[in-house]
Structures are given as C-alpha cells and as structure tokens.
Short mmCIF file of C-alpha atoms and ligand atoms in Angstrom, two decimals:
data_model
loop_
_atom_site.label_atom_id
_atom_site.label_comp_id
_atom_site.label_asym_id
_atom_site.label_seq_id
_atom_site.Cartn_x
_atom_site.Cartn_y
_atom_site.Cartn_z
CA MET N 2 -13.86 31.82 7.64
CA CYS N 3 -14.43 35.86 6.49
CA GLU N 4 -13.74 36.05 3.10
CA ALA N 5 -10.43 38.12 2.98
CA LEU N 6 -9.36 34.65 4.38
CA ARG N 7 -10.94 32.47 1.81
CA THR N 8 -9.66 33.97 -0.57
CA ALA N 9 -5.85 33.86 0.94
CA ALA N 10 -6.31 30.82 1.62
CA ARG N 11 -7.29 29.74 -2.02
CA ALA N 12 -4.59 31.38 -3.39
CA VAL N 13 -2.71 28.92 -1.40
CA VAL N 14 -3.63 25.64 -1.32
CA PRO N 15 -6.57 25.83 -4.10
CA VAL N 16 -9.16 22.71 -3.38
CA ALA N 17 -12.06 22.22 -5.01
CA CYS N 18 -13.98 17.99 -4.85
CA PRO N 19 -12.01 16.09 -6.74
CA GLY N 20 -15.48 14.39 -9.20
CA CYS N 21 -17.22 17.89 -9.84
CA GLY N 22 -14.50 20.17 -9.66
CA LEU N 23 -17.02 22.83 -7.48
CA GLU N 24 -14.41 25.33 -5.37
CA ASP N 25 -13.65 25.20 -1.69
CA VAL N 26 -14.26 21.99 -1.33
CA ARG N 27 -12.10 18.84 -0.37
CA TRP N 28 -14.87 16.31 -1.14
CA CYS N 29 -18.41 17.41 -2.09
CA GLU N 30 -20.94 14.46 -0.53
CA ALA N 31 -22.94 13.66 -3.69
CA CYS N 32 -19.11 13.36 -5.53
CA ALA N 33 -17.71 10.46 -2.40
CA ALA N 34 -21.05 8.67 -2.56
CA PRO N 35 -20.52 5.63 -4.81
CA TRP N 36 -17.68 4.51 -2.62
CA TRP N 37 -19.19 3.39 -0.03
CA ASP N 38 -22.24 1.59 -2.46
CA PRO N 39 -21.91 -2.23 -2.62
CA PRO N 40 -18.53 -3.49 -3.60
CA TRP N 41 -19.35 -5.43 -7.58
CA ARG N 42 -17.91 -8.29 -8.98
CA CYS N 43 -15.76 -6.85 -12.29
CA GLU N 44 -13.46 -9.84 -13.43
CA GLU N 45 -15.95 -9.54 -16.00
CA GLU N 46 -15.32 -5.96 -16.88
CA ALA N 47 -11.65 -6.64 -17.18
CA SER N 48 -10.53 -8.18 -20.35
CA ARG N 49 -7.35 -9.58 -19.46
CA LEU N 50 -8.36 -11.49 -16.13
CA VAL N 51 -7.76 -14.70 -17.20
CA VAL N 52 -5.54 -16.62 -14.72
CA ALA N 53 -3.82 -19.79 -16.02
CA GLY N 54 -6.12 -19.60 -19.49
CA GLU N 55 -8.96 -20.38 -17.54
CA SER N 56 -11.02 -19.51 -14.52
CA ALA N 57 -11.10 -14.99 -13.89
CA LEU N 58 -10.30 -14.28 -10.86
CA PRO N 59 -12.75 -13.33 -9.10
CA VAL N 60 -12.46 -9.33 -8.13
CA TRP N 61 -14.46 -6.35 -5.93
CA ALA N 62 -14.25 -3.12 -6.57
CA ILE N 63 -16.11 -0.08 -5.27
CA ALA N 64 -16.44 2.09 -7.84
CA ALA N 65 -16.83 2.14 -11.38
CA LEU N 66 -13.88 3.58 -13.19
CA ASP N 67 -16.33 7.06 -14.77
CA GLY N 68 -17.58 10.20 -13.54
CA PRO N 69 -17.11 12.02 -9.82
CA ALA N 70 -15.71 8.57 -9.23
CA HIS N 71 -12.65 8.34 -11.66
CA GLY N 72 -12.05 12.14 -11.21
CA ALA N 73 -10.91 11.23 -7.51
CA VAL N 74 -8.57 8.33 -8.70
CA VAL N 75 -6.74 10.22 -11.10
CA ALA N 76 -6.41 13.35 -8.60
CA TRP N 77 -5.87 11.03 -5.91
CA LYS N 78 -2.95 8.72 -7.83
CA ASP N 79 -1.10 11.82 -10.04
CA GLY N 80 -2.66 15.42 -8.78
CA GLY N 81 -1.46 14.85 -5.32
CA ARG N 82 -4.20 15.07 -3.87
CA ARG N 83 -3.45 13.08 0.27
CA ASP N 84 -5.70 14.58 1.27
CA LEU N 85 -7.77 11.65 0.04
CA ASP N 86 -5.75 9.27 1.58
CA ALA N 87 -7.43 8.67 4.64
CA GLY N 88 -10.79 8.91 2.33
CA LEU N 89 -10.37 6.33 0.01
CA ALA N 90 -8.35 3.87 2.38
CA ALA N 91 -12.39 3.87 4.89
CA ALA N 92 -13.70 2.77 1.66
CA MET N 93 -11.21 0.34 0.92
CA THR N 94 -11.29 -1.13 5.08
CA ARG N 95 -15.72 -1.11 4.86
CA ALA N 96 -15.33 -2.60 1.49
CA ALA N 97 -13.04 -5.71 2.55
CA ARG N 98 -15.19 -6.39 5.94
CA GLU N 99 -17.99 -6.76 3.32
CA ILE N 100 -16.46 -8.91 1.60
CA ALA N 101 -14.97 -10.62 3.74
CA PRO N 102 -17.72 -13.37 4.39
CA ALA N 103 -16.80 -14.81 0.55
CA LEU N 104 -13.61 -15.47 2.13
CA ALA N 105 -13.83 -16.62 5.89
CA THR N 106 -13.37 -20.51 4.86
CA LEU N 107 -9.87 -19.56 3.34
CA PRO N 108 -6.74 -21.18 5.06
CA ALA N 109 -6.01 -18.09 7.97
CA PRO N 110 -4.21 -15.28 8.55
CA ILE N 111 -5.37 -14.60 4.59
CA ALA N 112 -2.14 -13.07 3.08
CA VAL N 113 -3.09 -9.24 1.80
CA VAL N 114 -0.46 -8.76 -1.48
CA PRO N 115 -1.01 -5.16 -3.10
CA ALA N 116 0.19 -5.28 -6.48
CA PRO N 117 3.70 -3.61 -6.36
CA ALA N 118 4.29 0.32 -7.62
CA ARG N 119 6.95 2.07 -9.66
CA PRO N 120 9.22 3.04 -7.28
CA ALA N 121 9.25 6.49 -9.45
CA SER N 122 5.50 6.93 -9.23
CA THR N 123 6.23 6.00 -4.85
CA ARG N 124 7.93 8.85 -5.61
CA ARG N 125 6.16 11.68 -7.37
CA ARG N 126 2.88 10.56 -5.20
CA GLY N 127 5.01 10.36 -1.64
CA THR N 128 3.57 7.20 -0.53
CA ASP N 129 2.35 3.78 -1.92
CA LEU N 130 -1.06 4.12 -2.79
CA PRO N 131 -1.53 0.16 -3.59
CA LEU N 132 0.72 -0.40 -0.04
CA LEU N 133 -2.40 1.80 1.82
CA LEU N 134 -5.27 0.34 0.66
CA ALA N 135 -3.28 -2.83 1.18
CA ARG N 136 -3.55 -2.01 4.97
CA ALA N 137 -6.53 -1.21 4.69
CA ALA N 138 -8.06 -3.62 3.26
CA THR N 139 -6.61 -6.04 6.11
CA ARG N 140 -7.97 -3.73 9.12
CA GLY N 141 -11.18 -4.05 6.97
CA LEU N 142 -11.08 -8.25 7.00
CA ALA N 143 -9.34 -8.17 10.69
CA GLN N 144 -13.18 -6.33 11.40
CA ALA N 145 -14.93 -8.96 10.12
CA GLY N 146 -13.30 -11.06 12.14
CA VAL N 147 -10.59 -12.44 9.28
CA ALA N 148 -6.71 -12.76 10.65
CA SER N 149 -4.86 -11.54 7.56
CA ARG N 150 -1.85 -10.64 7.41
CA VAL N 151 -0.36 -6.92 4.53
CA THR N 152 2.18 -9.18 2.36
CA PRO N 153 4.05 -6.91 0.12
CA VAL N 154 6.46 -9.06 -1.49
CA LEU N 155 5.72 -7.79 -5.69
CA ALA N 156 8.24 -5.28 -6.96
CA ILE N 157 8.03 -3.82 -10.57
CA ARG N 158 10.76 -3.42 -12.79
CA SER N 159 11.41 0.68 -13.43
CA GLY N 160 10.69 2.28 -16.22
CA GLU N 161 7.45 4.47 -16.85
CA SER N 162 4.85 2.89 -19.21
CA ARG N 163 2.86 6.18 -18.35
CA GLY N 164 1.40 7.23 -22.45
CA ALA N 165 2.45 3.74 -24.29
CA SER N 166 -0.54 1.73 -25.52
CA ALA N 167 -2.98 -1.16 -23.69
CA ALA N 168 -1.70 -3.96 -25.55
CA ALA N 169 2.27 -1.88 -24.67
CA ARG N 170 1.29 -1.81 -21.35
CA TRP N 171 0.09 -5.21 -21.03
CA ARG N 172 2.80 -6.79 -22.75
CA GLU N 173 5.71 -5.04 -19.97
CA SER N 174 3.01 -5.90 -17.11
CA ARG N 175 3.40 -9.44 -17.45
CA ALA N 176 7.30 -9.40 -18.09
CA ALA N 177 8.17 -6.40 -15.32
CA VAL N 178 5.64 -8.56 -11.95
CA TYR N 179 7.98 -10.67 -9.95
CA ALA N 180 7.55 -11.42 -6.59
CA VAL N 181 10.90 -10.31 -4.15
CA GLY N 182 9.61 -12.78 -1.17
CA THR N 183 7.74 -15.85 -0.67
CA ILE N 184 4.34 -16.59 0.99
CA ALA N 185 3.62 -18.90 4.34
CA PRO N 186 2.72 -22.23 2.71
CA GLY N 187 -0.87 -22.79 1.16
CA ALA N 188 -1.35 -19.22 2.66
CA ALA N 189 -5.12 -17.69 0.11
CA VAL N 190 -4.13 -14.62 -1.27
CA VAL N 191 -5.96 -11.33 -1.67
CA LEU N 192 -5.00 -8.99 -5.05
CA VAL N 193 -5.89 -5.61 -3.75
CA ASP N 194 -4.72 -2.63 -5.99
CA ASP N 195 -5.96 0.74 -7.05
CA VAL N 196 -7.89 0.28 -10.44
CA VAL N 197 -8.38 -2.57 -12.68
CA THR N 198 -8.54 -1.72 -16.71
CA THR N 199 -8.14 -4.53 -18.64
CA GLY N 200 -6.96 -6.32 -15.93
CA ALA N 201 -3.19 -7.16 -16.66
CA THR N 202 -1.71 -5.93 -14.08
CA LEU N 203 -3.79 -8.19 -11.23
CA ALA N 204 -2.97 -11.62 -13.95
CA ALA N 205 0.75 -10.12 -13.71
CA CYS N 206 0.46 -10.66 -10.48
CA ALA N 207 -1.08 -13.75 -9.69
CA ARG N 208 0.93 -15.42 -12.12
CA ALA N 209 4.28 -14.41 -10.45
CA LEU N 210 2.87 -15.36 -6.90
CA ALA N 211 1.77 -19.06 -8.78
CA ASP N 212 5.57 -18.94 -9.95
CA ARG N 213 6.29 -18.83 -6.47
CA GLY N 214 4.15 -21.68 -5.82
CA SER N 215 1.12 -19.13 -3.97
CA HIS N 216 -2.13 -19.28 -5.04
CA ALA N 217 -4.19 -15.59 -6.11
CA VAL N 218 -7.57 -16.82 -4.67
CA ALA N 219 -9.27 -12.99 -5.43
CA GLY N 220 -8.65 -8.98 -5.90
CA LEU N 221 -10.28 -5.86 -4.09
CA VAL N 222 -9.60 -2.75 -5.54
CA LEU N 223 -11.26 0.75 -5.61
CA ALA N 224 -12.84 1.10 -8.72
CA ALA N 225 -13.31 -0.77 -12.53
CA ALA N 226 -13.26 0.16 -15.81
CA ARG N 227 -16.20 -0.64 -17.40
CA ARG N 228 -15.56 -2.91 -19.97
CA VAL N 229 -14.76 -0.07 -23.62
CA ALA N 230 -13.63 -0.07 -27.06
CA ASP N 231 -10.35 1.43 -25.48
CA PRO N 232 -9.01 0.42 -22.66
CA ALA N 233 -6.89 2.98 -22.16
CA ARG N 234 -9.46 6.09 -23.35
CA THR N 235 -9.59 6.25 -19.04
CA GLY N 236 -5.56 7.15 -18.31
CA LEU N 237 -5.32 5.06 -15.99
CA ARG N 238 -3.24 1.73 -15.43
ZN1 ZN D 7 -18.03 17.18 -6.37
#
C-alpha cells in the first residue's frame, strides 16, 4: 500500500497493537505470543474462588492479566476491538484442547456454561464475549474427543457496576447471577469467562448452578490477575 493510502486508511480506521501500541499492526507477534502458552491453574490467585466454603474451583487461564495481555483484554472488552475476536477465540479453542485430558473422565457431554454478560455490555460490545469464548472452548474439547455442549443458562441482573469497588462488585455479583435454565441432571459444568480477578463472578456462577442442582467442576478463562493487594486496580471484572 502506498504511503498516501496508508495515511488515509489510518485516518479512517486507526489500528494499533492492543499490547504495545505499535501503529498499523493489529496485533504484533510479541504481544500475541502469550496467548499460545500452555494454560495454567490460576485459582490460587483469586481470593474469592472458594465454592461452598471449601475447595477452590480449579480454573485454568491462558495469560496473566498484565502487560501486553492486559492491553489486549481491555481493547477487546472495552475498546471495541472486534477484530481480536477470532484470535482470542482461537486461543481459547487451543487452551480447551490442552486441558481436555483433565476433563475426559467426566460424564459426557460436559455443559460449557458461559459467565453471564450484562445486556448493556453485550449491546455496547456488539457481541456476547463469554458466549463467544464458550463456543470456542467447546470446539477445542471436541478436537480432543471430549463431547460438550454450550449451555448458556446463567443471567445477570442489569445495572452496571463499572467503577464500583471490588468489594461492592463481589457483593453484587453474589446476588446478581441467577440461572434461567436447567442443565441435564448429572452433567458436569465447565464455566467459561473472559477474565478472573477476585473470582467473585465465577464463584457466583457456581453458586447459581448449585442452586439448580448442577455442579461446576472447572473454569476456563482467557486471563487471570496475579494476586495483588487491590484487585480493583486492573479495572476489569
Ligand atoms: Zn504489540
């Protein structure tokens, strides 16, 4: 592309790497690289990931929510970067394929339940991000020979909590997540969400499912915050 066209294109649709800000690059190789690392167990990082007062839900994350990965998640969630959908979905598919052996002994099909997105968030973003990730995870499990089904049975009462303190968000999430459908009796549930910070949302999801007699056995997320003194500093739920 000649320089004039490039300049014109940038003026209309400026594009930059969400990780490092490099211009004219959708996602530079260095910033995309962490999304292809092996998934890691992150539940110990999430202070609220204790279900029914005992063992933490095992949760796998692909990336740590810092540095370029944090930039990509923020751009994807709140920056309108729908062009990152395919790459992050592919990362989720690959991660699900890699953790599939740990789920292979569960009764099939596994119910892959996306964390509920607030309707206002879905409208603003133009897509339901946890649902997109749940579909991607199901594809990965299938590639590994583990049968699963996307089962979007959780909802969240509307009312934005952006800007609220972490403690306020936690109290709200406990009350706000509820089940709108049922899961086949005895089915194992894998929860899928975009990020984990305190783990309050995943814990609320597990409780809402338990109220309906379903058992969350694992979680899978794009990114998890390393435990910090103030989880609110990530600016993400
Ligand atoms: Zn970059």
